[in-house]
Each structure stands twice: as structure tokens, then as C-alpha cells.
Coordinates of C-alpha atoms and ligand atoms in Angstrom, one line a residue:
M1 CA 0.0 0.0 0.0
A2 CA 1.4 3.4 -1.0
R3 CA 2.1 5.7 1.9
R4 CA 0.2 9.0 1.6
C5 CA 2.5 12.0 1.8
F6 CA 2.0 13.8 5.1
I7 CA 3.0 17.5 5.6
A8 CA 2.6 18.9 9.1
G9 CA 3.2 22.5 10.3
N10 CA 4.5 23.0 13.8
W11 CA 3.7 26.6 14.8
K12 CA 5.6 26.2 18.1
M13 CA 4.8 29.2 20.6
N14 CA 3.6 31.5 17.8
K15 CA 0.3 33.1 16.9
T16 CA -2.4 34.5 19.1
V17 CA -6.0 33.3 18.5
A18 CA -6.6 36.3 16.1
E19 CA -3.4 35.6 14.2
S20 CA -4.1 31.9 14.1
L21 CA -7.5 32.5 12.6
A22 CA -6.1 34.9 10.0
L23 CA -3.4 32.3 9.0
V24 CA -5.9 29.5 8.8
R25 CA -8.4 31.5 6.7
E26 CA -5.7 31.9 4.0
L27 CA -4.2 28.4 4.4
R28 CA -7.5 26.6 3.8
S29 CA -7.8 27.8 0.2
A30 CA -4.0 27.7 -0.4
V31 CA -3.8 24.0 0.1
S32 CA -7.3 22.9 -1.0
M33 CA -6.1 21.8 -4.4
V34 CA -4.1 18.8 -3.1
R35 CA -7.5 17.4 -1.8
D36 CA -6.7 13.9 -0.3
R37 CA -3.5 13.3 -2.3
V38 CA -1.5 14.9 0.5
E39 CA -2.5 14.8 4.2
V40 CA -2.0 18.2 5.8
A41 CA -1.9 19.0 9.5
I42 CA -1.2 22.1 11.5
A43 CA -0.2 22.3 15.2
P44 CA -1.1 25.7 16.6
P45 CA -0.4 26.5 20.3
F46 CA -2.9 25.0 22.8
T47 CA -4.7 28.3 23.3
A48 CA -5.7 28.4 19.6
L49 CA -6.7 24.8 19.2
H50 CA -10.4 25.2 19.8
P51 CA -11.0 28.2 17.5
V52 CA -8.7 26.8 14.8
A53 CA -10.6 23.4 15.0
K54 CA -13.8 25.4 14.2
A55 CA -12.1 27.3 11.4
L56 CA -10.9 24.1 9.8
E57 CA -14.3 22.5 9.5
D58 CA -15.0 21.2 6.0
S59 CA -11.3 21.7 5.0
N60 CA -8.7 19.2 4.1
I61 CA -6.5 20.2 7.0
V62 CA -6.4 18.3 10.3
L63 CA -5.4 19.5 13.7
A64 CA -2.4 18.4 15.8
A65 CA -1.1 19.4 19.2
Q66 CA 2.5 20.0 20.1
T67 CA 2.7 17.8 23.2
C68 CA 0.6 16.4 26.0
H69 CA 0.8 14.9 29.4
A70 CA 1.0 11.1 29.9
S71 CA -1.8 11.0 32.5
E72 CA -5.5 11.3 31.8
S73 CA -6.1 13.8 34.6
G74 CA -4.8 14.8 38.0
A75 CA -2.6 17.2 39.9
F76 CA -0.3 18.4 37.1
T77 CA -0.6 22.1 37.2
G78 CA -0.3 23.7 33.8
E79 CA -0.4 20.4 31.8
I80 CA -2.9 19.2 29.1
A81 CA -4.1 15.6 28.9
A82 CA -4.6 13.7 25.7
P83 CA -8.4 13.2 26.1
M84 CA -8.7 17.0 26.3
L85 CA -6.9 17.4 23.0
K86 CA -9.1 14.7 21.4
E87 CA -12.2 16.6 22.6
L88 CA -10.9 19.8 20.9
G89 CA -10.7 17.9 17.6
C90 CA -7.0 17.0 17.4
S91 CA -6.1 14.0 15.3
Y92 CA -2.3 14.0 16.0
V93 CA 0.0 14.9 18.8
I94 CA 3.7 15.7 18.2
L95 CA 5.8 14.0 20.9
G96 CA 9.5 14.2 21.7
H97 CA 10.3 17.3 19.7
S98 CA 13.9 18.2 20.2
E99 CA 12.9 21.5 21.8
R100 CA 10.9 19.4 24.4
R101 CA 13.9 17.2 24.9
Q102 CA 16.4 19.9 25.2
L103 CA 14.5 22.6 27.0
F104 CA 12.0 20.6 29.1
G105 CA 13.9 17.5 29.9
E106 CA 11.8 15.1 27.9
T107 CA 13.2 11.5 27.6
D108 CA 12.5 8.5 25.5
A109 CA 10.8 6.8 28.4
G110 CA 8.6 9.8 28.9
V111 CA 7.7 9.9 25.2
N112 CA 6.9 6.2 25.4
R113 CA 4.3 6.9 28.1
K114 CA 2.8 9.8 26.2
V115 CA 2.5 7.7 23.1
S116 CA 0.3 5.3 25.1
A117 CA -1.9 8.2 26.3
V118 CA -2.3 9.5 22.7
L119 CA -3.2 6.1 21.3
K120 CA -5.6 5.4 24.1
A121 CA -7.3 8.8 23.5
G122 CA -7.9 7.8 19.9
M123 CA -5.3 10.1 18.3
L124 CA -2.0 9.3 16.4
P125 CA 1.5 10.2 17.7
I126 CA 4.1 11.9 15.6
V127 CA 7.3 10.8 17.4
C128 CA 10.3 13.0 16.8
V129 CA 13.9 11.6 16.8
G130 CA 17.2 13.1 15.6
E131 CA 20.9 13.6 16.4
T132 CA 22.8 16.7 17.5
L133 CA 25.6 18.1 15.4
E134 CA 28.1 16.6 17.9
Q135 CA 26.6 13.2 17.6
R136 CA 26.6 13.4 13.8
E137 CA 30.2 14.5 13.7
G138 CA 31.1 11.7 16.1
G139 CA 29.7 9.2 13.6
N140 CA 26.9 8.3 16.0
T141 CA 23.8 9.3 14.1
L142 CA 22.4 5.9 13.4
S143 CA 23.0 4.6 16.9
V144 CA 21.5 7.7 18.6
V145 CA 18.4 7.4 16.4
E146 CA 18.2 3.7 17.1
T147 CA 18.2 4.3 20.8
Q148 CA 15.5 6.9 20.5
V149 CA 13.3 4.8 18.2
K150 CA 13.5 1.8 20.4
G151 CA 13.0 3.8 23.6
C152 CA 10.0 5.7 22.4
L153 CA 8.3 2.7 20.6
S154 CA 9.0 -0.2 22.9
G155 CA 6.0 -2.2 24.1
F156 CA 3.7 -1.4 21.2
S157 CA 2.3 -4.2 19.0
A158 CA 2.3 -4.2 15.2
I159 CA -1.4 -3.1 15.3
D160 CA -0.4 0.0 17.2
G161 CA 2.7 0.4 15.0
A162 CA 0.7 1.0 11.9
R163 CA -0.8 4.1 13.6
F164 CA 2.6 5.8 14.2
V165 CA 4.2 8.7 12.3
I166 CA 7.9 9.1 12.9
A167 CA 9.6 12.5 12.3
Y168 CA 13.4 12.4 11.7
E169 CA 14.6 15.8 12.7
P170 CA 18.3 16.3 12.9
V171 CA 18.7 18.8 15.8
W172 CA 21.4 20.8 13.9
A173 CA 18.9 21.4 11.0
I174 CA 16.0 22.7 13.1
G175 CA 15.5 26.4 12.7
T176 CA 19.1 26.9 11.5
G177 CA 18.6 27.1 7.7
K178 CA 20.8 24.0 7.4
T179 CA 19.0 21.0 5.8
A180 CA 20.2 17.5 5.7
S181 CA 21.0 16.5 2.1
S182 CA 18.5 14.2 0.6
R183 CA 21.1 11.4 0.8
Q184 CA 21.8 12.0 4.5
A185 CA 18.1 12.1 5.3
Q186 CA 17.3 9.0 3.2
E187 CA 20.1 7.0 4.9
V188 CA 18.5 7.7 8.3
H189 CA 15.0 7.1 7.1
A190 CA 15.9 3.7 5.6
H191 CA 17.6 2.8 8.9
I192 CA 14.5 3.8 10.9
R193 CA 12.3 1.7 8.6
S194 CA 14.5 -1.3 9.1
L195 CA 14.3 -0.8 12.9
L196 CA 10.5 -0.7 12.6
G197 CA 10.7 -3.9 10.6
G198 CA 12.6 -5.5 13.5
L199 CA 10.0 -4.3 16.0
W200 CA 6.8 -4.9 14.0
G201 CA 7.6 -6.8 10.8
A202 CA 8.2 -5.6 7.3
E203 CA 4.5 -5.2 6.4
T204 CA 3.8 -2.7 9.2
A205 CA 7.2 -1.0 8.7
G206 CA 6.1 -0.4 5.1
Q207 CA 3.0 1.4 6.3
V208 CA 4.6 3.8 8.8
R209 CA 5.1 7.3 7.4
I210 CA 8.5 8.8 8.2
Q211 CA 8.6 12.6 7.9
Y212 CA 11.7 14.7 7.6
G213 CA 12.0 17.9 9.5
G214 CA 14.7 20.5 9.7
S215 CA 14.6 23.8 7.7
V216 CA 12.3 22.3 5.0
K217 CA 11.5 25.1 2.5
A218 CA 9.7 25.5 -0.7
D219 CA 13.0 25.1 -2.6
N220 CA 14.3 21.9 -1.0
A221 CA 11.0 20.0 -0.3
A222 CA 10.6 18.3 -3.7
E223 CA 14.1 16.9 -3.6
L224 CA 13.7 15.6 0.0
L225 CA 10.2 14.2 -0.8
S226 CA 11.5 12.3 -3.8
Q227 CA 13.5 9.9 -1.6
P228 CA 11.9 6.4 -1.3
D229 CA 11.7 6.5 2.5
I230 CA 10.8 10.2 3.0
D231 CA 7.0 10.3 3.3
G232 CA 6.4 13.8 4.3
A233 CA 7.7 16.8 6.2
L234 CA 7.4 18.3 9.7
V235 CA 7.8 22.0 9.0
G236 CA 8.5 24.7 11.6
G237 CA 9.4 28.2 10.5
A238 CA 8.0 27.9 6.9
S239 CA 4.6 26.7 8.3
L240 CA 4.0 30.2 9.5
K241 CA 3.9 31.7 6.0
V242 CA 1.0 30.7 3.8
A243 CA 2.9 30.8 0.5
D244 CA 5.9 28.8 1.8
F245 CA 3.8 26.1 3.5
A246 CA 1.5 25.8 0.6
A247 CA 4.5 25.4 -1.8
I248 CA 5.8 22.5 0.5
V249 CA 2.4 20.9 0.5
K250 CA 2.2 21.0 -3.3
A251 CA 5.8 19.8 -3.8
K252 CA 4.8 16.2 -4.2
A253 CA 1.1 16.6 -5.1
Ligands
PEP1 C1 10.6 21.8 13.7 O1 10.5 22.6 14.7 O2 10.0 20.7 13.8 C2 11.3 22.2 12.5 C3 11.6 21.3 11.7 O3 11.6 23.6 12.5 P1 12.2 24.3 11.2 O4 11.4 23.9 10.0 O5 12.0 25.8 11.5 O6 13.6 23.9 11.1

């Protein structure tokens, strides 16, 4: 079964409600031509999820959240539980983004627990992995990514496996303007798919979409997306500009 290209925009801590609605209004028509050939998601900040969900009704864009808590409810001041995100209309939750790992101490074991919560709530996880520049220069890229994949995904069956999206995001390429070459990215994506095969078998591994993230732009998207194991993109900065994000969405359509 062919994997449908999946482009997701991570807005990070940007856009008020009013700004989010203005962006969505333009985005809806800018990406409508790809219909269901490409799956498109946006991940606004928590505060904008509810109004954006309403603004996306009858569009071909689905909603994602940027993280969640692993528990369903409880004394976790300031946190948001997965069922709350489901209630707002989220289809996906981004987990283990490198900013969460670096700035908020998120670990593979913590991501693993959050994945359970997301699946239980009826949403799909986008699990981010990727090496730092130091790890790449030390020749450790594949082993670092392997540890992250195994740590985040352990304990899930092949049935759950088919519901995962993985995002390979080299830390040195996020928000830096430096992109992995298509060859560098494809090498890691192929490695991830072979790890998924080891966990869940070749059939399930062949169904999992693996996005690339790290300074994806209109002018490098087509080349990256032409690689056999690159099934989409997780886009940060360029997802805040309608023309740039729409061009990435259309790069493979
Ligand atoms: C990201 O934050 O997931 C990301 C890939 O950011 P950027 O596209 O800005 O590098």
C-alpha cells in the first residue's frame, strides 16, 4: 500500500488566536487543491486549538497538538491531557520534539508513556527523533536514532505500530537554515524503517510514514520528498507563512 504524503506544520509558541485564525483562513484555500493526495496537519499552540478546529471545519487540514501529558487527569498544574486534545478535535500529537527534549527534559521513556496516552485517547502520535551536530560529527547518528526509536516505541504491538508517524529531525537542522542533504536524510529514514521492521515486521514498517524535519523550505522540499523512505515533512518556520507552507504541501502533489 502506498504511503500518503503527510505534511505537518508545527507553529511552536507563535500566533495569538486572532493571528491563528487569519493564517488558517488563507491556508484553507491555499492547500485545498491537493485534496486527499497529501495529508495536511497544523499544530497551533494550545490556546488556539479550539477556535482553529472550528475554522478548519470542511477543509482538508487536520489538527495536531505540540505535546501532551501522559496522565489522563490529575494534579499536574499547567499540563494538558490527551483526552482534552481529542475533545478539541486533534487527530495527531507531536511527541519528543527536540525542543521538548532539550528545554524541558523530555526523555525517550517519557515519550513512550505519552504515546500510550495519545493512542488510548484515539489520536495518532508523531514521534520525533534526531541527532545533535556533535553526535553526527562523532559518527553516532544511526546509533542515537536507534536508541530513540527503540526507547519511544518499545512495548507497542504491530497493530499500534501502523498508527505511528515518525519524524526524523536532525537537531542541527532545526531552525538553523541548514538542511540534511536528501542522501543524508534517506540514509537515516531507511535505517528507521529497518528498525521498525525489527519491531513490527516488514508489512507494518512499510505502512509507517516517516517525515523529515529541519529547515524544510519550498526550494528543498521536492528533492527531499523524492526519496523512497521520506513520506512527508514536519515544518517549523516555513509553516507560519502561507505561501511557503502551501508550496511545500504542493511539492509532491
Ligand atoms: C521543527 O521545529 O520541527 C522544525 C523542523 O523547524 P524548522 O522547519 O524551522 O527547522
